[in-house]
PDB file of C-alpha atoms in Angstrom:
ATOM      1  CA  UNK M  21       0.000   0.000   0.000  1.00  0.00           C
ATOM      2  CA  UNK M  22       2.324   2.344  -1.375  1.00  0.00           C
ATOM      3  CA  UNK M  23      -0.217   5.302  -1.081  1.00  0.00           C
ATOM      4  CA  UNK M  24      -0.343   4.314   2.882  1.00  0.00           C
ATOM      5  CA  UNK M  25       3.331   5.553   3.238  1.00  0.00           C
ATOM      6  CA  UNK M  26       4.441   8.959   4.950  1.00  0.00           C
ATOM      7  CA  UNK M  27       6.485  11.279   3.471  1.00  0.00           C
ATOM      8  CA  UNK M  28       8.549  14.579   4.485  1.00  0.00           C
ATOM      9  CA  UNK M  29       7.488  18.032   3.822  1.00  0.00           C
ATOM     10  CA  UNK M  30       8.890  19.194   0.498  1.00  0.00           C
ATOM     11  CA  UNK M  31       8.603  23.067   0.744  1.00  0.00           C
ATOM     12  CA  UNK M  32       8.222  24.466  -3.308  1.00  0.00           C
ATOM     13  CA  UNK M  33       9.393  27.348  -4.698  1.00  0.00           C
ATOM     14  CA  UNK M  34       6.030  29.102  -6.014  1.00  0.00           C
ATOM     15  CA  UNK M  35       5.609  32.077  -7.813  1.00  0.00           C
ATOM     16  CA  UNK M  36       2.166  34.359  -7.403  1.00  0.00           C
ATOM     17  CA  UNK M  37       1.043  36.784 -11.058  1.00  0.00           C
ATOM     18  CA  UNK M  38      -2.071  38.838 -10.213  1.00  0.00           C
ATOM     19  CA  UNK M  39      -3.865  39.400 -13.437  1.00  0.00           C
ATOM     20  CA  UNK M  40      -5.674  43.218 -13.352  1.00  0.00           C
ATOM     21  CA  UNK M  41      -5.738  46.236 -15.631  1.00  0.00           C
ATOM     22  CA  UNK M  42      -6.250  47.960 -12.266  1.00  0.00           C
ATOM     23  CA  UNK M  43      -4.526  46.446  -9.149  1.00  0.00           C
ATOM     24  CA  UNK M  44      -1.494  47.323  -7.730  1.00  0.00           C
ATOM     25  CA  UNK M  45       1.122  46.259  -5.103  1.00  0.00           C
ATOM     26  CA  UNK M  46      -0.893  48.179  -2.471  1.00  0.00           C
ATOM     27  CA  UNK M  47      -4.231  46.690  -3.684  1.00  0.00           C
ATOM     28  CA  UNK M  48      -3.594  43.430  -4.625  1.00  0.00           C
ATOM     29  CA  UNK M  49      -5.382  41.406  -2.051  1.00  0.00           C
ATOM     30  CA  UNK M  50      -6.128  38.755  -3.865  1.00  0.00           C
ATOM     31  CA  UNK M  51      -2.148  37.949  -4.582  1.00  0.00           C
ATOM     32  CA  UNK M  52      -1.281  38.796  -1.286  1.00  0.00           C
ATOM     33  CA  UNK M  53      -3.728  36.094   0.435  1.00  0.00           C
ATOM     34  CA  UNK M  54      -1.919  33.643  -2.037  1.00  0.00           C
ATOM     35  CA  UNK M  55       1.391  34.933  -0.837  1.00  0.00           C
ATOM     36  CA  UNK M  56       0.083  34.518   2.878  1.00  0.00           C
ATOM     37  CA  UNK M  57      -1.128  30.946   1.905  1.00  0.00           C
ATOM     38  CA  UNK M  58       1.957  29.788   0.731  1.00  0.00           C
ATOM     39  CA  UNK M  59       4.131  31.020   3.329  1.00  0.00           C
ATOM     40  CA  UNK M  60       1.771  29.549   5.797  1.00  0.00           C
ATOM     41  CA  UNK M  61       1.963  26.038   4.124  1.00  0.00           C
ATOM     42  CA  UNK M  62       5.805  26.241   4.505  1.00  0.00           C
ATOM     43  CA  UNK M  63       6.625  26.667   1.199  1.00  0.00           C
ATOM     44  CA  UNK M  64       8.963  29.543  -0.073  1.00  0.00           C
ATOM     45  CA  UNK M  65       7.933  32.534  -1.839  1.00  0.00           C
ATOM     46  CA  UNK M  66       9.318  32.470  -5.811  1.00  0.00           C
ATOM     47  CA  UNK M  67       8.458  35.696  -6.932  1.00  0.00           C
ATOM     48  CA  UNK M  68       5.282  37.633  -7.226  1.00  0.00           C
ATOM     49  CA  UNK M  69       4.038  39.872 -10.131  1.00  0.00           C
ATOM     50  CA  UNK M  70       1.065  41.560 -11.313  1.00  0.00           C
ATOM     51  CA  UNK M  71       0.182  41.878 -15.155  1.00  0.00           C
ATOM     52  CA  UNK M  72      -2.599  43.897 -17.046  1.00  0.00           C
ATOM     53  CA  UNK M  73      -4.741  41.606 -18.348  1.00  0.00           C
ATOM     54  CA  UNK M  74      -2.989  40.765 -21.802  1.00  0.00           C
ATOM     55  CA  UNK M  75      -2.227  37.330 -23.650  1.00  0.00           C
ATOM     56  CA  UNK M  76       1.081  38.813 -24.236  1.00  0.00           C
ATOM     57  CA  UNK M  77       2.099  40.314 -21.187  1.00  0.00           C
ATOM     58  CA  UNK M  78       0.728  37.215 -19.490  1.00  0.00           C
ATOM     59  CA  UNK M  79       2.639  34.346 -21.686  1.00  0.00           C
ATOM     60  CA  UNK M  80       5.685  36.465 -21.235  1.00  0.00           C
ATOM     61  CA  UNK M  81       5.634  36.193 -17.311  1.00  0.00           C
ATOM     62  CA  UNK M  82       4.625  32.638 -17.252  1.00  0.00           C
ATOM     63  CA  UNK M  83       7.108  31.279 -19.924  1.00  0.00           C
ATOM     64  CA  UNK M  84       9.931  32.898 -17.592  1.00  0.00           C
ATOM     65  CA  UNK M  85       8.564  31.131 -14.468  1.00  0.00           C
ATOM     66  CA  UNK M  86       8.082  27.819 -16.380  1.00  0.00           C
ATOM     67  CA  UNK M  87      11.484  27.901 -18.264  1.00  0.00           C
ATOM     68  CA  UNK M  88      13.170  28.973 -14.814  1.00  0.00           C
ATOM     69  CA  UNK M  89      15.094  26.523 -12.555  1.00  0.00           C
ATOM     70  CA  UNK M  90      13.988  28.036  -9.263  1.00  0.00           C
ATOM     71  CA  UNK M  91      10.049  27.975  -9.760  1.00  0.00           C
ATOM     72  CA  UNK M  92       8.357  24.721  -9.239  1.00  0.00           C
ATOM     73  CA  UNK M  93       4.414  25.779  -9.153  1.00  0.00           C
ATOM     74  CA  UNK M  94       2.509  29.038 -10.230  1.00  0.00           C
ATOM     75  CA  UNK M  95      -0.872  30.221  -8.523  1.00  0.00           C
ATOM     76  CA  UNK M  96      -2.457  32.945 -10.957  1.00  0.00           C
ATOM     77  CA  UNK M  97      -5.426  34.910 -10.134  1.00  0.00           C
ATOM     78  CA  UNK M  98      -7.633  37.065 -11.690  1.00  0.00           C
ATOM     79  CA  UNK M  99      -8.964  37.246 -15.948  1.00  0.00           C
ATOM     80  CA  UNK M 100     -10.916  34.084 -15.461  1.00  0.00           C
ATOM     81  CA  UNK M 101     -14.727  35.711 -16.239  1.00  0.00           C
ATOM     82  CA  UNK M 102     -16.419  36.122 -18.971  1.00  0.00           C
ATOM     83  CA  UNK M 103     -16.514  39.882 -18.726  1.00  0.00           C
ATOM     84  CA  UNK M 104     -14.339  42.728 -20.331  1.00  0.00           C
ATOM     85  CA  UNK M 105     -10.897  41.626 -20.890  1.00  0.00           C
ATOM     86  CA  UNK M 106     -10.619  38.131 -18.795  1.00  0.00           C
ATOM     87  CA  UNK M 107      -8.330  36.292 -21.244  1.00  0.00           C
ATOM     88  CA  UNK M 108      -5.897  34.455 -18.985  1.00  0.00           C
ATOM     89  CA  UNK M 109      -7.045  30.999 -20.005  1.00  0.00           C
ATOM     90  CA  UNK M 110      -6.623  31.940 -23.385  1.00  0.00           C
ATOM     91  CA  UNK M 111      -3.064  32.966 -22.399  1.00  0.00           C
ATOM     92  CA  UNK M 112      -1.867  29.698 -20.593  1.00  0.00           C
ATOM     93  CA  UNK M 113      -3.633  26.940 -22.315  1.00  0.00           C
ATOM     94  CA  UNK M 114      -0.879  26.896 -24.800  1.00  0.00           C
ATOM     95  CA  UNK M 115       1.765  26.911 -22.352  1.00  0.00           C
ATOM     96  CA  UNK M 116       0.783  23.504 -21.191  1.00  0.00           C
ATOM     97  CA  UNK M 117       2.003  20.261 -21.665  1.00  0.00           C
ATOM     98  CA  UNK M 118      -0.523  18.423 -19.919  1.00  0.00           C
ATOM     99  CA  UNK M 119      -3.924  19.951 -18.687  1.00  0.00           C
ATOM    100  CA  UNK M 120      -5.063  19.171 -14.828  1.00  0.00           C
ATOM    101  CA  UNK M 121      -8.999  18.432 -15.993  1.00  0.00           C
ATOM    102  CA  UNK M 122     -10.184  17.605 -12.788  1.00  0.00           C
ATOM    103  CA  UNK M 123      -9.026  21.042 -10.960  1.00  0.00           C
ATOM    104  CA  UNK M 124     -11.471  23.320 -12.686  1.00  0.00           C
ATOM    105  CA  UNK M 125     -14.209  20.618 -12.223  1.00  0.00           C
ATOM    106  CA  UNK M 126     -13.434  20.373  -8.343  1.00  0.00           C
ATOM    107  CA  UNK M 127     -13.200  24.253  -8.057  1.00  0.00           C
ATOM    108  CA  UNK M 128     -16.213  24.919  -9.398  1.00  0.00           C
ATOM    109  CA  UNK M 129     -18.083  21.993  -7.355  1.00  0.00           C
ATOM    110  CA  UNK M 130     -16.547  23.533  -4.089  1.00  0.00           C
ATOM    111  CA  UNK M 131     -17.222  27.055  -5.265  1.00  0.00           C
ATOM    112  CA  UNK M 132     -21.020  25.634  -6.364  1.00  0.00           C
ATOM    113  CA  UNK M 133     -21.638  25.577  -2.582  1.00  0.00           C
ATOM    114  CA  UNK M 134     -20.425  29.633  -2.110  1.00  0.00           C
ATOM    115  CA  UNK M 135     -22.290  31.211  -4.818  1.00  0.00           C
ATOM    116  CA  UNK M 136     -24.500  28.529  -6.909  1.00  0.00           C
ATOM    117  CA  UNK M 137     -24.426  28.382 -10.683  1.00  0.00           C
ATOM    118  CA  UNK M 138     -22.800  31.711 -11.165  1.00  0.00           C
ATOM    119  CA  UNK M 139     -19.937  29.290 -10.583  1.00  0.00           C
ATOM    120  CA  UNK M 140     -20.438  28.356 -14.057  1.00  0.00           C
ATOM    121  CA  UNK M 141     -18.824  31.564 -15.347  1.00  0.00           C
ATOM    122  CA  UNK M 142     -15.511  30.206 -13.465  1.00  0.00           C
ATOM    123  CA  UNK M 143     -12.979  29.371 -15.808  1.00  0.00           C
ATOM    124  CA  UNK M 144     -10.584  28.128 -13.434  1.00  0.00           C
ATOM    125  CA  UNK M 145      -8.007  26.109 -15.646  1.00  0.00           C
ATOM    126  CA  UNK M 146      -4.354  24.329 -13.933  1.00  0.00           C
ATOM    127  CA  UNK M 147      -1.679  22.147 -16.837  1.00  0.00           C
ATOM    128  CA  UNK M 148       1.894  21.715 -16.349  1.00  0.00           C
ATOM    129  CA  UNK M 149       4.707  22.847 -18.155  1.00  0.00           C
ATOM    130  CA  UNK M 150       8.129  21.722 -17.906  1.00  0.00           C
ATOM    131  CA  UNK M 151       7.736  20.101 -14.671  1.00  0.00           C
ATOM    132  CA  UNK M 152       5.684  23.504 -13.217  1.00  0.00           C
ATOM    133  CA  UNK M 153       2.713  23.108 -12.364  1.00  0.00           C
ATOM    134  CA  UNK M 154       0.370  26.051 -13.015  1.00  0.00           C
ATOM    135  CA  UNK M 155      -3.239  26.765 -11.363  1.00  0.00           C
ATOM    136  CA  UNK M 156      -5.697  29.637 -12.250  1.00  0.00           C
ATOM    137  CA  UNK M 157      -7.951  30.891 -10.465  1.00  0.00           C
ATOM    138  CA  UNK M 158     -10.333  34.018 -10.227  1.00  0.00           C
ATOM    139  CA  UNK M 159      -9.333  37.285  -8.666  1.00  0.00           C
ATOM    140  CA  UNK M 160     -12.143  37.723  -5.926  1.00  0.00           C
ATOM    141  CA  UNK M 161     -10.206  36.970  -2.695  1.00  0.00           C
ATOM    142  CA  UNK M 162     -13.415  34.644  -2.002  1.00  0.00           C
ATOM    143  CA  UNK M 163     -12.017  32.764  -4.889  1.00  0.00           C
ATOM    144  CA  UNK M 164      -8.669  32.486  -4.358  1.00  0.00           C
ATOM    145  CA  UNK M 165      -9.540  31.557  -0.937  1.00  0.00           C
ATOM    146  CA  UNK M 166     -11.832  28.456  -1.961  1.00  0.00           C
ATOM    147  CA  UNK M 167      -9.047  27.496  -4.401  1.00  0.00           C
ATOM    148  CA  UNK M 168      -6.213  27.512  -2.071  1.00  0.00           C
ATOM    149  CA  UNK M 169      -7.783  25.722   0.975  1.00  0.00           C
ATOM    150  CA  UNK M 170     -10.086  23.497  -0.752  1.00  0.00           C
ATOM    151  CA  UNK M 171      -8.113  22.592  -4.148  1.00  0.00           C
ATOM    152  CA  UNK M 172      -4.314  23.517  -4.241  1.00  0.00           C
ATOM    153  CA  UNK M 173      -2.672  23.391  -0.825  1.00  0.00           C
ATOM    154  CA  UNK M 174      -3.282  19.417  -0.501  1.00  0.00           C
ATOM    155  CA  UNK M 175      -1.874  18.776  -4.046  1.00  0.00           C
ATOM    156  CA  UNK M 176       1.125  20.605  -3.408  1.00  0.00           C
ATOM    157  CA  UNK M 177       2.156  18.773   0.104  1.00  0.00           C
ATOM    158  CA  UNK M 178       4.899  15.682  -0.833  1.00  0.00           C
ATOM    159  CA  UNK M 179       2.612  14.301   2.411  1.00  0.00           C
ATOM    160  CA  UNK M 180      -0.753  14.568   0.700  1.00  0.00           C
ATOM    161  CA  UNK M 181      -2.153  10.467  -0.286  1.00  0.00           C
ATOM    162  CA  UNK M 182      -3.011   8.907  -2.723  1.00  0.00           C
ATOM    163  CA  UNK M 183      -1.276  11.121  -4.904  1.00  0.00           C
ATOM    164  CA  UNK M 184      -0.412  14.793  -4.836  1.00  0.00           C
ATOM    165  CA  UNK M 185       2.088  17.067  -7.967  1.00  0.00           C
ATOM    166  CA  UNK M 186       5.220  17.224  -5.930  1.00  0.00           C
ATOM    167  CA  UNK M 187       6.568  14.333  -7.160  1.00  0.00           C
ATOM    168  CA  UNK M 188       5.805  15.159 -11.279  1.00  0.00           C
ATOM    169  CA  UNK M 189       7.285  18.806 -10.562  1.00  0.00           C
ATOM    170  CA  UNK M 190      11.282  19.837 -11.318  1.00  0.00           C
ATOM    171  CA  UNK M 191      13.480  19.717  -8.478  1.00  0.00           C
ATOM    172  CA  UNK M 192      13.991  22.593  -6.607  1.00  0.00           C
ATOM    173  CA  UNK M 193      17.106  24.486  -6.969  1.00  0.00           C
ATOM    174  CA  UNK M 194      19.898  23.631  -3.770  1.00  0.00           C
ATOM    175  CA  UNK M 195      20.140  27.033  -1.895  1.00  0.00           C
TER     176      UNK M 195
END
């Protein structure tokens, strides 16, 4: 019962992008409740950036995360609605070289119990990419919240069984 076994904390090297035409260090409470979460878990800060919300500007962020040696997961929040200029899906679906399915479905069921069927307008996406694993989410801090707690934190703990992404991610750079 290999799933039975326990394992040591692996702390990650994670990097946080906010995703906003308007948001800035100062406002960006969203990112920094992701920053809080991941410092809390025990994992180390990678770096932390906020974009407008541009396919370009986006992709250029992420590719530099994903190509680097020293950033093992990415949490990304915000352009996941329908409205205005929400196009970070269409940014990062390319990027990845296998999509996670089953995190958008589980987000939205969790986030089904918050607000109902306007959960349906999520577009909560996750993939990896050269041994990074990537999750979206949406900006609200409500959102990022549900995703964190309910969704990412367990798959990114080497103790979470059956089965968690440490273990398919790139090894973390020696400090």
């Amino acid at each position: 019962m290999a799933h039975k076994k326990i394992a040591a904390f692996i702390p990650l090297s994670i990097a946080v992008l906010t995703v906003s035409d308007t948001r800035t260090e100062e406002t960006d409470t969203s990112g920094h409740l992701l920053v809080e979460g991941v410092k809390t878990a025990g994992h180390k800060l990678g770096d932390k950036a906020i974009v407008i919300d541009d396919i370009y500007q986006i992709r250029a962020v992420l590719s530099r995360w994903i190509a680097s040696e020293d950033i093992q997961a990415v949490l990304i929040t915000g352009g996941t609605g329908f409205t205005g200029r929400d196009s970070t899906p269409e940014a990062v679906l390319p990027l990845f070289d296998k999509v996670v399915d089953g995190y958008g479905e589980l987000f939205r069921q969790v986030s089904f119990e918050q607000i109902g069927t306007s959960t349906i307008q999520s577009r909560a996406v996750a993939g990896l990419a050269n041994g990074t694993i990537v999750f979206v989410m949406p900006g609200s801090n409500n959102g990022c919240k549900t995703a964190w707690e309910q969704v990412i934190r367990e798959q990114l703990d080497s103790r979470h069984r059956p089965c968690n992404f440490v273990e398919q991610l790139k090894p973390g750079k020696s400090e």
